[in-house]
CSV table of C-alpha atoms in Angstrom, one decimal:
chain,number,residue,atom,x,y,z
A,734,MET,CA,86.8,-55.7,-213.3
A,735,LYS,CA,84.5,-52.8,-213.4
A,736,GLN,CA,85.3,-50.3,-216.3
A,737,THR,CA,85.2,-46.6,-214.8
A,738,TRP,CA,85.7,-43.2,-216.1
A,739,ARG,CA,87.0,-40.3,-213.9
A,740,TRP,CA,84.5,-37.0,-214.5
A,741,PHE,CA,85.0,-33.6,-212.9
A,742,GLY,CA,81.5,-32.8,-213.5
A,743,PRO,CA,79.2,-30.7,-215.6
A,744,LYS,CA,82.3,-28.4,-216.5
A,745,ASP,CA,84.3,-31.5,-217.9
A,746,LEU,CA,84.8,-31.7,-221.3
A,747,VAL,CA,84.1,-34.9,-221.8
A,748,SER,CA,80.5,-35.4,-221.0
A,749,ILE,CA,78.4,-38.4,-219.5
A,750,ASP,CA,77.0,-38.9,-222.8
A,751,ASP,CA,80.8,-39.1,-224.1
A,752,THR,CA,81.8,-41.7,-221.1
A,753,LEU,CA,78.9,-43.7,-222.1
A,754,GLN,CA,80.1,-44.2,-226.0
A,755,ALA,CA,83.4,-45.1,-224.3
A,756,GLY,CA,81.8,-47.9,-222.8
A,757,VAL,CA,82.4,-47.2,-219.0
A,758,GLU,CA,80.3,-49.2,-216.3
A,759,GLY,CA,80.6,-46.4,-213.5
A,760,ILE,CA,81.7,-42.7,-212.8
A,761,VAL,CA,84.6,-41.8,-210.6
A,762,SER,CA,84.0,-38.2,-209.1
A,763,ALA,CA,84.2,-35.8,-206.6
A,764,LEU,CA,82.8,-32.6,-205.1
A,765,HIS,CA,85.8,-30.5,-206.1
A,766,HIS,CA,84.1,-27.4,-205.5
A,767,VAL,CA,83.6,-28.2,-201.8
A,768,PRO,CA,86.6,-26.7,-199.6
A,769,THR,CA,88.8,-29.1,-198.2
A,770,GLY,CA,87.6,-30.1,-194.4
A,771,ALA,CA,84.2,-28.9,-195.1
A,772,VAL,CA,81.1,-31.6,-194.6
A,773,TRP,CA,79.9,-33.3,-197.7
A,774,THR,CA,76.2,-32.8,-197.4
A,775,PRO,CA,73.4,-35.1,-198.6
A,776,GLY,CA,72.0,-32.3,-200.9
A,777,GLU,CA,75.4,-32.0,-203.1
A,778,ILE,CA,76.2,-35.6,-203.1
A,779,ALA,CA,72.6,-36.3,-204.6
A,780,GLN,CA,73.1,-33.3,-206.9
A,781,ARG,CA,76.6,-34.7,-208.6
A,782,GLN,CA,74.3,-38.2,-208.9
A,783,ARG,CA,71.7,-36.6,-210.7
A,784,GLU,CA,74.0,-35.2,-213.2
A,785,ILE,CA,75.9,-38.4,-213.4
A,786,ALA,CA,72.6,-40.4,-214.2
A,787,THR,CA,71.3,-37.9,-216.6
A,788,MET,CA,72.4,-37.9,-220.3
A,789,LYS,CA,72.3,-34.0,-222.2
A,790,ASP,CA,68.7,-35.1,-223.7
A,791,GLY,CA,67.3,-35.6,-220.2
A,792,SER,CA,67.0,-39.2,-220.6
A,793,PRO,CA,68.7,-41.9,-218.3
A,794,SER,CA,72.2,-42.3,-218.4
A,795,GLY,CA,72.0,-46.0,-216.6
A,796,ILE,CA,75.3,-45.3,-214.9
A,797,ALA,CA,76.3,-44.0,-211.5
A,798,TRP,CA,78.7,-42.4,-209.4
A,799,ASP,CA,80.5,-45.8,-207.9
A,800,VAL,CA,84.0,-44.4,-206.9
A,801,VAL,CA,84.9,-41.1,-205.1
A,802,GLU,CA,88.3,-39.5,-206.0
A,803,SER,CA,89.1,-38.0,-203.8
A,804,LEU,CA,87.0,-37.1,-200.3
A,805,PRO,CA,90.3,-35.0,-199.6
A,806,VAL,CA,92.2,-35.0,-196.3
A,807,SER,CA,92.9,-31.7,-194.9
A,808,GLU,CA,96.7,-30.2,-194.5
A,809,ASP,CA,95.6,-29.6,-190.9
A,810,ILE,CA,94.8,-33.2,-190.5
A,811,LYS,CA,98.1,-34.3,-191.8
A,812,LYS,CA,100.2,-31.9,-189.8
A,813,GLN,CA,97.9,-32.4,-186.8
A,814,LYS,CA,97.4,-28.8,-186.6
A,815,GLY,CA,94.9,-26.0,-186.2
A,816,ALA,CA,91.2,-27.4,-187.1
A,817,TRP,CA,92.4,-31.0,-187.5
A,818,ARG,CA,90.0,-32.5,-185.1
A,819,GLU,CA,87.2,-30.6,-186.5
A,820,HIS,CA,88.0,-31.6,-190.3
A,821,ILE,CA,88.3,-35.2,-188.9
A,822,ALA,CA,85.0,-34.9,-187.2
A,823,ASN,CA,83.4,-33.5,-190.7
A,824,TYR,CA,85.0,-36.3,-192.5
A,825,LYS,CA,82.6,-39.0,-190.6
A,826,ILE,CA,80.0,-37.2,-191.5
A,827,SER,CA,80.7,-37.0,-195.3
A,828,LEU,CA,81.5,-40.9,-194.9
A,829,LYS,CA,77.9,-41.6,-193.6
A,830,ASN,CA,76.4,-39.3,-196.3
A,831,LEU,CA,77.9,-41.1,-198.8
A,832,ALA,CA,76.8,-44.2,-197.3
A,833,ALA,CA,73.4,-43.3,-197.1
A,834,ALA,CA,73.8,-42.2,-200.9
A,835,GLY,CA,74.8,-45.3,-201.7
A,836,ILE,CA,78.4,-45.1,-202.7
A,837,GLU,CA,81.2,-47.7,-201.0
A,838,VAL,CA,84.7,-46.9,-202.4
A,839,ILE,CA,86.4,-43.7,-201.4
A,840,CYS,CA,89.9,-42.8,-202.7
A,841,TYR,CA,91.8,-40.4,-200.9
A,842,ASN,CA,95.6,-39.6,-200.5
A,843,PHE,CA,97.9,-38.5,-197.9
A,844,MET,CA,100.8,-36.5,-199.6
A,845,PRO,CA,101.7,-33.4,-197.9
A,846,VAL,CA,101.4,-29.9,-199.7
A,847,LEU,CA,101.2,-31.1,-203.3
A,848,ASP,CA,99.0,-34.1,-204.5
A,849,TRP,CA,101.1,-35.0,-207.5
A,850,THR,CA,103.9,-33.3,-209.3
A,851,ARG,CA,105.0,-32.9,-213.0
A,852,THR,CA,107.1,-30.4,-214.7
A,853,ASP,CA,105.8,-30.8,-218.2
A,854,LEU,CA,102.0,-31.2,-218.9
A,855,ALA,CA,102.3,-31.5,-222.7
A,856,TRP,CA,105.5,-33.2,-223.6
A,857,ARG,CA,105.7,-33.9,-227.1
A,858,ARG,CA,106.3,-37.2,-228.1
A,859,PRO,CA,108.0,-38.5,-231.7
A,860,SER,CA,104.4,-39.5,-232.5
A,861,GLY,CA,102.7,-36.0,-232.2
A,862,ALA,CA,101.1,-36.8,-229.1
A,863,THR,CA,102.0,-35.1,-225.6
A,864,CYS,CA,102.1,-36.6,-222.4
A,865,MET,CA,102.8,-35.2,-218.8
A,866,ARG,CA,106.7,-35.8,-217.9
A,867,PHE,CA,108.3,-35.4,-214.6
A,868,ASP,CA,112.4,-34.2,-215.4
A,869,LEU,CA,114.4,-34.0,-212.4
A,870,THR,CA,116.5,-31.7,-213.9
A,871,ASP,CA,114.0,-29.2,-214.3
A,872,PHE,CA,112.6,-30.2,-210.7
A,873,ALA,CA,115.9,-29.6,-209.7
A,874,ALA,CA,116.2,-25.6,-211.0
A,875,PHE,CA,112.9,-25.4,-209.7
A,876,ASP,CA,113.5,-26.3,-206.5
A,877,LEU,CA,116.9,-24.3,-205.8
A,878,HIS,CA,116.5,-21.6,-208.3
A,879,ILE,CA,112.7,-20.4,-208.4
A,880,LEU,CA,111.4,-21.7,-205.4
A,881,LYS,CA,114.9,-21.0,-203.5
A,882,ARG,CA,113.9,-23.7,-200.5
A,883,PRO,CA,116.4,-23.5,-198.0
A,884,GLY,CA,117.9,-26.6,-197.7
A,885,ALA,CA,117.3,-27.4,-201.0
A,886,ALA,CA,121.1,-27.9,-202.1
A,887,ASP,CA,121.4,-31.0,-199.5
A,888,ASP,CA,118.6,-32.7,-201.8
A,889,PHE,CA,120.7,-33.1,-204.6
A,890,ASP,CA,124.3,-34.3,-205.4
A,891,ASP,CA,126.9,-32.1,-207.1
A,892,ALA,CA,126.3,-33.0,-210.7
A,893,LEU,CA,123.0,-32.7,-210.6
A,894,ARG,CA,123.3,-29.6,-209.0
A,895,ASP,CA,125.5,-28.4,-211.6
A,896,ALA,CA,122.7,-29.4,-214.3
A,897,ALA,CA,119.9,-27.4,-212.4
A,898,LEU,CA,122.0,-24.3,-212.8
A,899,GLN,CA,123.1,-25.0,-216.3
A,900,ARG,CA,119.0,-25.9,-217.3
A,901,PHE,CA,117.8,-22.9,-215.4
A,902,ASN,CA,120.4,-20.3,-216.9
A,903,GLU,CA,119.4,-21.8,-220.5
A,904,MET,CA,115.8,-20.8,-219.5
A,905,THR,CA,113.4,-18.2,-220.7
A,906,GLU,CA,111.4,-16.4,-218.6
A,907,ALA,CA,108.2,-18.1,-219.7
A,908,ARG,CA,109.5,-21.4,-219.7
A,909,ARG,CA,110.5,-20.8,-215.9
A,910,ALA,CA,106.8,-19.2,-215.2
A,911,GLU,CA,105.6,-22.5,-216.7
A,912,LEU,CA,107.7,-24.8,-214.7
A,913,ALA,CA,106.7,-22.9,-211.6
A,914,LYS,CA,103.2,-23.3,-212.4
A,915,ASN,CA,103.4,-26.9,-213.5
A,916,VAL,CA,104.8,-28.2,-210.4
A,917,VAL,CA,102.6,-26.4,-208.1
A,918,PHE,CA,99.4,-27.5,-210.4
A,919,GLY,CA,98.2,-29.8,-207.6
A,920,LEU,CA,95.1,-32.1,-208.1
A,921,PRO,CA,93.1,-31.7,-211.2
A,922,GLY,CA,89.5,-30.1,-210.2
A,923,ALA,CA,90.7,-29.2,-206.8
A,924,ALA,CA,89.2,-26.1,-204.8
A,925,GLU,CA,92.3,-24.5,-204.1
A,926,SER,CA,95.6,-23.6,-206.0
A,927,PHE,CA,98.8,-22.6,-204.5
A,928,SER,CA,100.8,-19.8,-205.3
A,929,LEU,CA,105.1,-19.8,-204.5
A,930,ASP,CA,104.5,-18.3,-201.1
A,931,ASP,CA,101.8,-20.7,-200.2
A,932,VAL,CA,103.8,-23.8,-201.0
A,933,ARG,CA,106.9,-22.1,-199.1
A,934,GLN,CA,104.6,-21.7,-196.0
A,935,HIS,CA,103.6,-25.1,-196.0
A,936,ILE,CA,106.6,-26.4,-196.6
A,937,ALA,CA,108.1,-24.3,-193.3
A,938,GLU,CA,104.8,-25.6,-191.3
A,939,TYR,CA,106.6,-29.5,-192.0
A,940,ASP,CA,110.0,-28.7,-190.7
A,941,SER,CA,109.1,-30.9,-187.5
A,942,ILE,CA,107.6,-33.4,-189.2
A,943,SER,CA,109.5,-36.5,-189.9
A,944,GLU,CA,108.4,-39.6,-191.9
A,945,GLU,CA,107.8,-41.5,-189.2
A,946,ARG,CA,105.5,-38.6,-187.6
A,947,LEU,CA,103.6,-38.2,-190.7
A,948,ARG,CA,102.9,-42.3,-190.9
A,949,GLY,CA,101.7,-42.0,-187.3
A,950,HIS,CA,99.3,-39.2,-188.4
A,951,LEU,CA,97.9,-40.9,-191.0
A,952,ILE,CA,97.7,-44.1,-188.5
A,953,ASP,CA,95.8,-41.8,-186.0
A,954,PHE,CA,93.3,-40.6,-188.9
A,955,LEU,CA,92.4,-43.9,-190.3
A,956,ALA,CA,92.2,-45.4,-186.4
A,957,GLU,CA,89.2,-42.7,-186.1
A,958,VAL,CA,87.8,-43.1,-189.9
A,959,THR,CA,88.5,-46.7,-190.4
A,960,PRO,CA,85.8,-48.1,-187.9
A,961,VAL,CA,83.2,-45.7,-189.0
A,962,ALA,CA,83.8,-46.8,-192.7
A,963,GLU,CA,83.6,-50.5,-191.6
A,964,GLU,CA,80.4,-50.1,-189.8
A,965,LEU,CA,78.8,-48.3,-192.8
A,966,GLY,CA,80.2,-51.0,-195.4
A,967,LEU,CA,82.8,-48.6,-197.2
A,968,ARG,CA,86.0,-49.2,-198.4
A,969,LEU,CA,88.5,-46.7,-197.9
A,970,CYS,CA,92.0,-46.6,-200.4
A,971,CYS,CA,94.7,-44.5,-200.2
A,972,HIS,CA,96.6,-43.4,-203.2
A,973,PRO,CA,100.1,-43.8,-203.6
A,974,ASP,CA,102.8,-40.6,-203.2
A,975,ASP,CA,103.5,-39.3,-207.0
A,976,PRO,CA,106.2,-39.5,-207.7
A,977,PRO,CA,106.7,-42.1,-205.1
A,978,VAL,CA,110.1,-40.0,-203.9
A,979,PRO,CA,110.9,-37.2,-201.2
A,980,LEU,CA,109.9,-34.0,-202.9
A,981,LEU,CA,111.0,-30.7,-201.8
A,982,GLY,CA,112.1,-31.7,-198.0
A,983,LEU,CA,108.8,-33.5,-197.3
A,984,PRO,CA,108.4,-36.6,-196.0
A,985,ARG,CA,107.0,-39.6,-198.1
A,986,ILE,CA,105.0,-42.5,-196.7
A,987,MET,CA,103.2,-44.3,-199.3
A,988,SER,CA,105.8,-44.9,-202.0
A,989,THR,CA,106.5,-48.6,-201.8
A,990,GLU,CA,105.0,-52.0,-200.7
A,991,ALA,CA,106.7,-51.5,-197.3
A,992,HIS,CA,105.5,-48.3,-197.0
A,993,TYR,CA,101.7,-49.7,-197.3
A,994,ALA,CA,102.5,-52.7,-195.5
A,995,ALA,CA,103.2,-50.8,-192.5
A,996,VAL,CA,99.7,-49.0,-192.7
A,997,MET,CA,97.7,-51.7,-193.7
A,998,ASN,CA,99.0,-53.8,-190.4
A,999,ALA,CA,98.7,-50.9,-188.3
A,1000,VAL,CA,94.9,-50.5,-189.0
A,1001,ASP,CA,94.3,-53.9,-189.8
A,1002,ARG,CA,90.8,-53.8,-191.4
A,1003,THR,CA,89.5,-54.8,-194.9
A,1004,ALA,CA,88.0,-51.2,-194.9
A,1005,ASN,CA,91.7,-49.6,-194.8
A,1006,GLY,CA,92.8,-50.5,-198.3
A,1007,ILE,CA,94.8,-49.6,-201.2
A,1008,THR,CA,94.3,-47.7,-204.5
A,1009,LEU,CA,96.8,-49.2,-206.4
A,1010,CYS,CA,98.2,-46.6,-208.9
A,1011,SER,CA,100.5,-48.7,-211.5
A,1012,GLY,CA,101.5,-45.1,-212.6
A,1013,SER,CA,102.5,-43.5,-209.3
A,1014,LEU,CA,104.4,-46.8,-207.9
A,1015,GLY,CA,105.9,-47.5,-211.5
A,1016,ALA,CA,108.0,-44.6,-211.6
A,1017,ARG,CA,109.9,-46.6,-209.0
A,1018,PRO,CA,112.2,-49.4,-210.5
A,1019,ASP,CA,111.9,-51.2,-207.3
A,1020,ASN,CA,108.2,-51.6,-207.1
A,1021,ASP,CA,106.8,-54.7,-208.2
A,1022,LEU,CA,103.4,-54.0,-209.2
A,1023,PRO,CA,102.0,-57.4,-210.3
A,1024,GLY,CA,103.6,-59.0,-206.9
A,1025,MET,CA,102.1,-56.5,-204.7
A,1026,MET,CA,98.8,-57.2,-206.3
A,1027,GLU,CA,99.6,-60.8,-205.3
A,1028,ARG,CA,100.4,-60.3,-202.1
A,1029,TRP,CA,97.9,-57.0,-201.3
A,1030,GLY,CA,95.0,-57.9,-203.3
A,1031,ALA,CA,92.5,-58.3,-200.6
A,1032,ARG,CA,93.2,-54.8,-199.7
A,1033,VAL,CA,93.0,-53.2,-202.8
A,1034,HIS,CA,89.9,-51.6,-203.4
A,1035,PHE,CA,90.8,-49.4,-206.5
A,1036,LEU,CA,93.1,-49.7,-209.5
A,1037,HIS,CA,94.2,-47.0,-211.6
A,1038,LEU,CA,95.9,-48.2,-214.4
A,1039,ARG,CA,98.3,-46.4,-216.5
A,1040,ASN,CA,102.2,-46.9,-217.5
A,1041,VAL,CA,105.3,-44.8,-217.2
A,1042,LYS,CA,108.8,-45.0,-219.0
A,1043,ARG,CA,111.4,-44.4,-216.9
A,1044,GLU,CA,114.5,-42.7,-218.3
A,1045,THR,CA,116.9,-43.8,-215.5
A,1046,ALA,CA,117.4,-47.1,-213.6
A,1047,ASP,CA,117.5,-44.8,-210.8
A,1048,VAL,CA,115.2,-44.7,-207.5
A,1049,ARG,CA,114.7,-40.8,-208.3
A,1050,GLY,CA,115.0,-40.2,-211.6
A,1051,SER,CA,112.8,-38.2,-214.7
A,1052,PHE,CA,110.0,-40.5,-216.4
A,1053,PHE,CA,107.2,-39.8,-218.8
A,1054,GLU,CA,103.8,-41.0,-219.1
A,1055,ASP,CA,103.4,-43.9,-221.8
A,1056,GLU,CA,100.8,-45.7,-223.6
A,1057,HIS,CA,99.2,-47.9,-221.4
A,1058,LEU,CA,100.7,-50.8,-222.4
A,1059,THR,CA,104.1,-49.8,-223.6
A,1060,GLY,CA,105.5,-48.4,-220.3
A,1061,ASP,CA,107.9,-50.2,-217.7
A,1062,THR,CA,105.3,-51.8,-216.1
A,1063,ASP,CA,104.0,-55.0,-217.3
A,1064,MET,CA,100.5,-54.4,-217.5
A,1065,VAL,CA,99.1,-57.9,-218.5
A,1066,ALA,CA,100.8,-59.4,-215.6
A,1067,LEU,CA,99.0,-56.6,-213.3
A,1068,ILE,CA,95.7,-57.3,-215.0
A,1069,ALA,CA,96.1,-60.9,-214.7
A,1070,ALA,CA,97.1,-60.8,-210.8
A,1071,ALA,CA,93.8,-58.6,-210.7
A,1072,LEU,CA,91.8,-61.1,-212.2
A,1073,ARG,CA,93.1,-63.9,-209.9
A,1074,GLU,CA,92.2,-61.7,-207.1
A,1075,GLU,CA,88.6,-61.4,-208.3
A,1076,ASP,CA,88.8,-65.1,-208.4
A,1077,ARG,CA,89.8,-65.4,-204.5
A,1078,ARG,CA,87.1,-63.2,-203.8
A,1079,LYS,CA,84.4,-64.8,-205.3
A,1080,ALA,CA,85.4,-68.0,-203.4
A,1081,GLU,CA,85.3,-66.2,-200.4
A,1082,GLY,CA,82.1,-64.9,-200.8
A,1083,ARG,CA,82.9,-61.6,-200.6
A,1084,THR,CA,80.3,-59.0,-202.3
A,1085,ASP,CA,82.9,-56.8,-203.6
A,1086,VAL,CA,84.2,-59.3,-206.4
A,1087,SER,CA,84.5,-57.0,-209.0
A,1088,ILE,CA,87.4,-54.3,-208.5
A,1089,PRO,CA,87.0,-50.8,-209.9
A,1090,PHE,CA,89.8,-49.6,-212.2
A,1091,ARG,CA,89.6,-46.6,-214.4
A,1092,PRO,CA,92.3,-45.5,-217.4
A,1093,ASP,CA,94.4,-43.3,-215.4
A,1094,HIS,CA,95.6,-40.5,-217.5
A,1095,GLY,CA,96.4,-40.5,-221.2
A,1096,GLN,CA,98.6,-38.8,-223.8
A,1097,ASP,CA,96.5,-36.5,-226.1
A,1098,ILE,CA,96.2,-37.5,-229.3
A,1099,LEU,CA,94.1,-36.5,-232.3
A,1100,ASP,CA,91.6,-33.9,-231.5
A,1101,ASP,CA,92.5,-33.8,-227.8
A,1102,LEU,CA,95.5,-31.4,-229.0
A,1103,GLY,CA,94.6,-28.0,-228.2
A,1104,ARG,CA,91.4,-28.7,-226.3
A,1105,LYS,CA,93.0,-27.9,-223.0
A,1106,ALA,CA,91.4,-30.7,-220.8
A,1107,GLN,CA,92.7,-31.4,-217.7
A,1108,PRO,CA,96.2,-32.2,-217.8
A,1109,GLY,CA,96.2,-36.2,-218.3
A,1110,TYR,CA,92.6,-36.6,-218.8
A,1111,PRO,CA,92.0,-36.0,-222.4
A,1112,SER,CA,89.2,-37.9,-224.0
A,1113,ILE,CA,90.3,-39.9,-226.8
A,1114,GLY,CA,93.6,-40.6,-225.3
A,1115,ARG,CA,91.8,-42.5,-222.3
A,1116,LEU,CA,89.3,-43.8,-224.7
A,1117,LYS,CA,92.4,-45.6,-226.5
A,1118,GLY,CA,94.0,-46.8,-223.1
A,1119,LEU,CA,90.6,-48.0,-221.9
A,1120,ALA,CA,90.2,-50.0,-225.5
A,1121,GLU,CA,93.9,-51.4,-225.1
A,1122,LEU,CA,93.0,-52.6,-221.4
A,1123,ARG,CA,89.6,-53.9,-222.3
A,1124,GLY,CA,91.5,-55.7,-224.7
A,1125,ALA,CA,94.0,-57.2,-222.3
A,1126,ILE,CA,91.4,-58.4,-219.8
A,1127,ALA,CA,89.4,-59.7,-222.6
A,1128,GLY,CA,92.3,-62.0,-224.0
A,1129,LEU,CA,93.2,-63.1,-220.4
A,1130,ARG,CA,89.5,-64.2,-219.7
A,1131,HIS,CA,89.8,-66.0,-222.6
A,1132,ALA,CA,92.8,-67.6,-222.4
A,1133,ARG,CA,91.6,-69.0,-219.2
A,1134,GLN,CA,88.1,-70.3,-220.0
A,1135,ARG,CA,89.9,-72.1,-223.1
A,1136,PRO,CA,89.9,-76.4,-222.3
A,1137,HIS,CA,93.9,-77.3,-221.2
A,1138,GLY,CA,95.7,-78.0,-224.1
A,1139,MET,CA,93.6,-76.5,-226.8
A,1140,ALA,CA,95.7,-74.9,-229.3
A,1141,GLY,CA,95.4,-71.1,-230.1
């Protein structure tokens, strides 16, 4: 398993020098400044590679850009409207340019309108750390009383509607504004941001798009780009919905193992793969992460390792981002399954034996507090998570190498 770190570019508060001190072996990055749907040019790609390859004093860093996260899929492609055919053509050109630069793993997602959704970006824990949280009552209050989405009342039962109204009435104007900003925050580092009117307009454009139709659009997209990726030696990997439940009346098509199975089987090529995000998928109690790694490991090209704590047993419920080894996902079992998958790949003679992973998100602790880094991407909190994950990997490897029956 290859230790990587998400880096948002020169403006990131965590420098390449810092990532080296964290012990990472590769960088996950993207050209966030390039508008969605436009071509990633060789010059822009090379510039990001130079930035990653160089420390502050100009000396070589010794690490490279290993994973693209994300090469974004435009809303036009998702809806098959407007310039969607041009955007697919541009996507293919970007893939060719990335392949020419030696980058092989491309992460993307197919979530309508918003790339992830939280109601709190700095929710305080008893330890004093802060984390991101999704509170279902707050979200219902946003949907019903701030966004005022037509038909929103049908998505919540009587008890939740009553609780949302009470919660909304208790909110200050500042909290209402903060909640709206948090929900529409979108993808960290993205070139775009959405106003409430933008969100309403985008939602309206999905009125006629069912879950089945959106899945069809994803399969159409993959039928176009996967053969190109395969020819170029690239591995595409789709990130799950976050949270993995329907929101804002929009369809969700990558929230469960069954969802992934439908798409993987429809475009049955190894280049069509999975970003297995234990935090996103782990927000549902009916997702079995270690089992999914066992069953679909051959198609898992990238791992996001983080943990969430569910606050109810409901499929759609509140949760917060816990420490990496203390949430509801059995992280050690998931890592063990990933190591077994690497063994299988080695036995099969695959060249992509080592699966890249990154410590996804992290709680703000110590000097992270007040630094105003990208929400979910503190330096020390992620370093702590990486150290815990690295320890779990080392312990599992040591146990496998020990002679059978030898005392621990």
